mmCIF file with all atom_site columns, C-alpha atoms in Angstrom:
data_model
loop_
_atom_site.group_PDB
_atom_site.id
_atom_site.type_symbol
_atom_site.label_atom_id
_atom_site.label_alt_id
_atom_site.label_comp_id
_atom_site.label_asym_id
_atom_site.label_entity_id
_atom_site.label_seq_id
_atom_site.pdbx_PDB_ins_code
_atom_site.Cartn_x
_atom_site.Cartn_y
_atom_site.Cartn_z
_atom_site.occupancy
_atom_site.B_iso_or_equiv
_atom_site.pdbx_formal_charge
_atom_site.auth_seq_id
_atom_site.auth_comp_id
_atom_site.auth_asym_id
_atom_site.auth_atom_id
_atom_site.pdbx_PDB_model_num
ATOM 1  C CA . MET A 1 1  ? 54.018 40.986 163.352 1.00 62.00 ? 1  MET A CA 1
ATOM 2  C CA . LYS A 1 2  ? 52.303 38.954 160.647 1.00 78.00 ? 2  LYS A CA 1
ATOM 3  C CA . ASN A 1 3  ? 49.744 36.404 161.753 1.00 91.00 ? 3  ASN A CA 1
ATOM 4  C CA . TYR A 1 4  ? 49.937 34.492 158.471 1.00 93.00 ? 4  TYR A CA 1
ATOM 5  C CA . LYS A 1 5  ? 52.461 32.800 156.198 1.00 95.00 ? 5  LYS A CA 1
ATOM 6  C CA . TYR A 1 6  ? 52.623 32.504 152.442 1.00 95.00 ? 6  TYR A CA 1
ATOM 7  C CA . ILE A 1 7  ? 51.975 29.211 150.646 1.00 95.00 ? 7  ILE A CA 1
ATOM 8  C CA . LYS A 1 8  ? 55.239 27.879 149.218 1.00 95.00 ? 8  LYS A CA 1
ATOM 9  C CA . CYS A 1 9  ? 55.964 25.794 146.136 1.00 95.00 ? 9  CYS A CA 1
ATOM 10 C CA . LYS A 1 10 ? 58.062 22.617 146.317 1.00 95.00 ? 10 LYS A CA 1
ATOM 11 C CA . CYS A 1 11 ? 61.036 24.650 145.065 1.00 96.00 ? 11 CYS A CA 1
ATOM 12 C CA . GLY A 1 12 ? 60.640 27.153 147.931 1.00 95.00 ? 12 GLY A CA 1
ATOM 13 C CA . GLY A 1 13 ? 59.133 30.015 145.919 1.00 96.00 ? 13 GLY A CA 1
ATOM 14 C CA . ILE A 1 14 ? 56.012 31.907 146.989 1.00 96.00 ? 14 ILE A CA 1
ATOM 15 C CA . ILE A 1 15 ? 52.776 31.079 145.165 1.00 96.00 ? 15 ILE A CA 1
ATOM 16 C CA . GLY A 1 16 ? 50.835 34.129 144.056 1.00 96.00 ? 16 GLY A CA 1
ATOM 17 C CA . MET A 1 17 ? 48.845 35.743 141.268 1.00 95.00 ? 17 MET A CA 1
ATOM 18 C CA . TYR A 1 18 ? 51.419 37.993 139.643 1.00 92.00 ? 18 TYR A CA 1
ATOM 19 C CA . ASN A 1 19 ? 49.844 38.425 136.200 1.00 86.00 ? 19 ASN A CA 1
ATOM 20 C CA . ARG A 1 20 ? 46.076 38.522 136.920 1.00 84.00 ? 20 ARG A CA 1
ATOM 21 C CA . ASN A 1 21 ? 45.597 35.235 135.029 1.00 88.00 ? 21 ASN A CA 1
ATOM 22 C CA . ASN A 1 22 ? 46.586 32.377 137.331 1.00 91.00 ? 22 ASN A CA 1
ATOM 23 C CA . PHE A 1 23 ? 48.468 31.444 140.489 1.00 95.00 ? 23 PHE A CA 1
ATOM 24 C CA . THR A 1 24 ? 52.123 30.635 139.825 1.00 95.00 ? 24 THR A CA 1
ATOM 25 C CA . CYS A 1 25 ? 55.348 30.100 141.724 1.00 95.00 ? 25 CYS A CA 1
ATOM 26 C CA . GLU A 1 26 ? 57.634 33.132 141.647 1.00 94.00 ? 26 GLU A CA 1
ATOM 27 C CA . ARG A 1 27 ? 60.737 30.972 141.090 1.00 96.00 ? 27 ARG A CA 1
ATOM 28 C CA . CYS A 1 28 ? 59.845 28.076 138.800 1.00 96.00 ? 28 CYS A CA 1
ATOM 29 C CA . ASP A 1 29 ? 56.599 29.379 137.194 1.00 93.00 ? 29 ASP A CA 1
ATOM 30 C CA . THR A 1 30 ? 54.655 26.224 138.105 1.00 94.00 ? 30 THR A CA 1
ATOM 31 C CA . GLU A 1 31 ? 50.926 26.948 137.769 1.00 95.00 ? 31 GLU A CA 1
ATOM 32 C CA . TYR A 1 32 ? 48.511 26.129 140.606 1.00 94.00 ? 32 TYR A CA 1
ATOM 33 C CA . GLU A 1 33 ? 44.734 25.970 140.765 1.00 92.00 ? 33 GLU A CA 1
ATOM 34 C CA . LEU A 1 34 ? 43.484 27.805 143.835 1.00 89.00 ? 34 LEU A CA 1
ATOM 35 C CA . TYR A 1 35 ? 41.095 25.011 144.777 1.00 90.00 ? 35 TYR A CA 1
ATOM 36 C CA . ASN A 1 36 ? 44.038 22.580 145.028 1.00 91.00 ? 36 ASN A CA 1
ATOM 37 C CA . LEU A 1 37 ? 45.868 24.717 147.606 1.00 92.00 ? 37 LEU A CA 1
ATOM 38 C CA . ASN A 1 38 ? 45.363 24.388 151.345 1.00 93.00 ? 38 ASN A CA 1
ATOM 39 C CA . TYR A 1 39 ? 44.877 28.054 152.343 1.00 95.00 ? 39 TYR A CA 1
ATOM 40 C CA . ASP A 1 40 ? 42.780 30.138 154.766 1.00 95.00 ? 40 ASP A CA 1
ATOM 41 C CA . THR A 1 41 ? 42.357 33.375 152.817 1.00 95.00 ? 41 THR A CA 1
ATOM 42 C CA . CYS A 1 42 ? 43.975 35.517 150.120 1.00 95.00 ? 42 CYS A CA 1
ATOM 43 C CA . MET A 1 43 ? 45.927 38.688 150.871 1.00 94.00 ? 43 MET A CA 1
ATOM 44 C CA . ILE A 1 44 ? 46.478 41.522 148.405 1.00 94.00 ? 44 ILE A CA 1
ATOM 45 C CA . ASN A 1 45 ? 49.641 43.592 148.193 1.00 93.00 ? 45 ASN A CA 1
ATOM 46 C CA . ASP A 1 46 ? 48.269 47.124 147.844 1.00 94.00 ? 46 ASP A CA 1
ATOM 47 C CA . LYS A 1 47 ? 51.393 48.448 146.090 1.00 94.00 ? 47 LYS A CA 1
ATOM 48 C CA . THR A 1 48 ? 51.645 45.775 143.382 1.00 91.00 ? 48 THR A CA 1
ATOM 49 C CA . GLY A 1 49 ? 48.120 44.363 143.242 1.00 92.00 ? 49 GLY A CA 1
ATOM 50 C CA . TRP A 1 50 ? 49.494 40.836 143.543 1.00 94.00 ? 50 TRP A CA 1
ATOM 51 C CA . ILE A 1 51 ? 47.296 38.289 145.328 1.00 95.00 ? 51 ILE A CA 1
ATOM 52 C CA . PHE A 1 52 ? 48.697 35.644 147.682 1.00 96.00 ? 52 PHE A CA 1
ATOM 53 C CA . PRO A 1 53 ? 46.936 32.666 149.291 1.00 96.00 ? 53 PRO A CA 1
ATOM 54 C CA . VAL A 1 54 ? 47.992 32.491 152.961 1.00 96.00 ? 54 VAL A CA 1
ATOM 55 C CA . VAL A 1 55 ? 47.551 30.303 156.033 1.00 96.00 ? 55 VAL A CA 1
ATOM 56 C CA . TYR A 1 56 ? 46.933 31.819 159.448 1.00 94.00 ? 56 TYR A CA 1
ATOM 57 C CA . LEU A 1 57 ? 49.497 31.068 162.141 1.00 91.00 ? 57 LEU A CA 1
ATOM 58 C CA . LYS A 1 58 ? 48.264 29.700 165.458 1.00 83.00 ? 58 LYS A CA 1
ATOM 59 C CA . THR A 1 59 ? 48.353 32.202 168.306 1.00 73.00 ? 59 THR A CA 1
ATOM 60 C CA . GLU A 1 60 ? 49.518 31.313 171.809 1.00 65.00 ? 60 GLU A CA 1
ATOM 61 C CA . SER A 1 61 ? 45.930 31.237 173.060 1.00 64.00 ? 61 SER A CA 1
ATOM 62 C CA . GLU A 1 62 ? 44.988 28.616 170.436 1.00 59.00 ? 62 GLU A CA 1
ATOM 63 C CA . GLU A 1 63 ? 47.720 26.174 171.486 1.00 55.00 ? 63 GLU A CA 1
#
């Protein structure tokens, strides 16, 4: 089970670095600056090399 969730765009698409140049939405191609996003860390997809800012989910012990 994942302990994180992807950052989403207003349109519902996932924000990620798909082209090694900048962070964009997968659906509408809106560009985002990483420092403007509220994220905990970045995760890398080992198969594609894409980078995704993510937020950690709260565990039961944290609530």
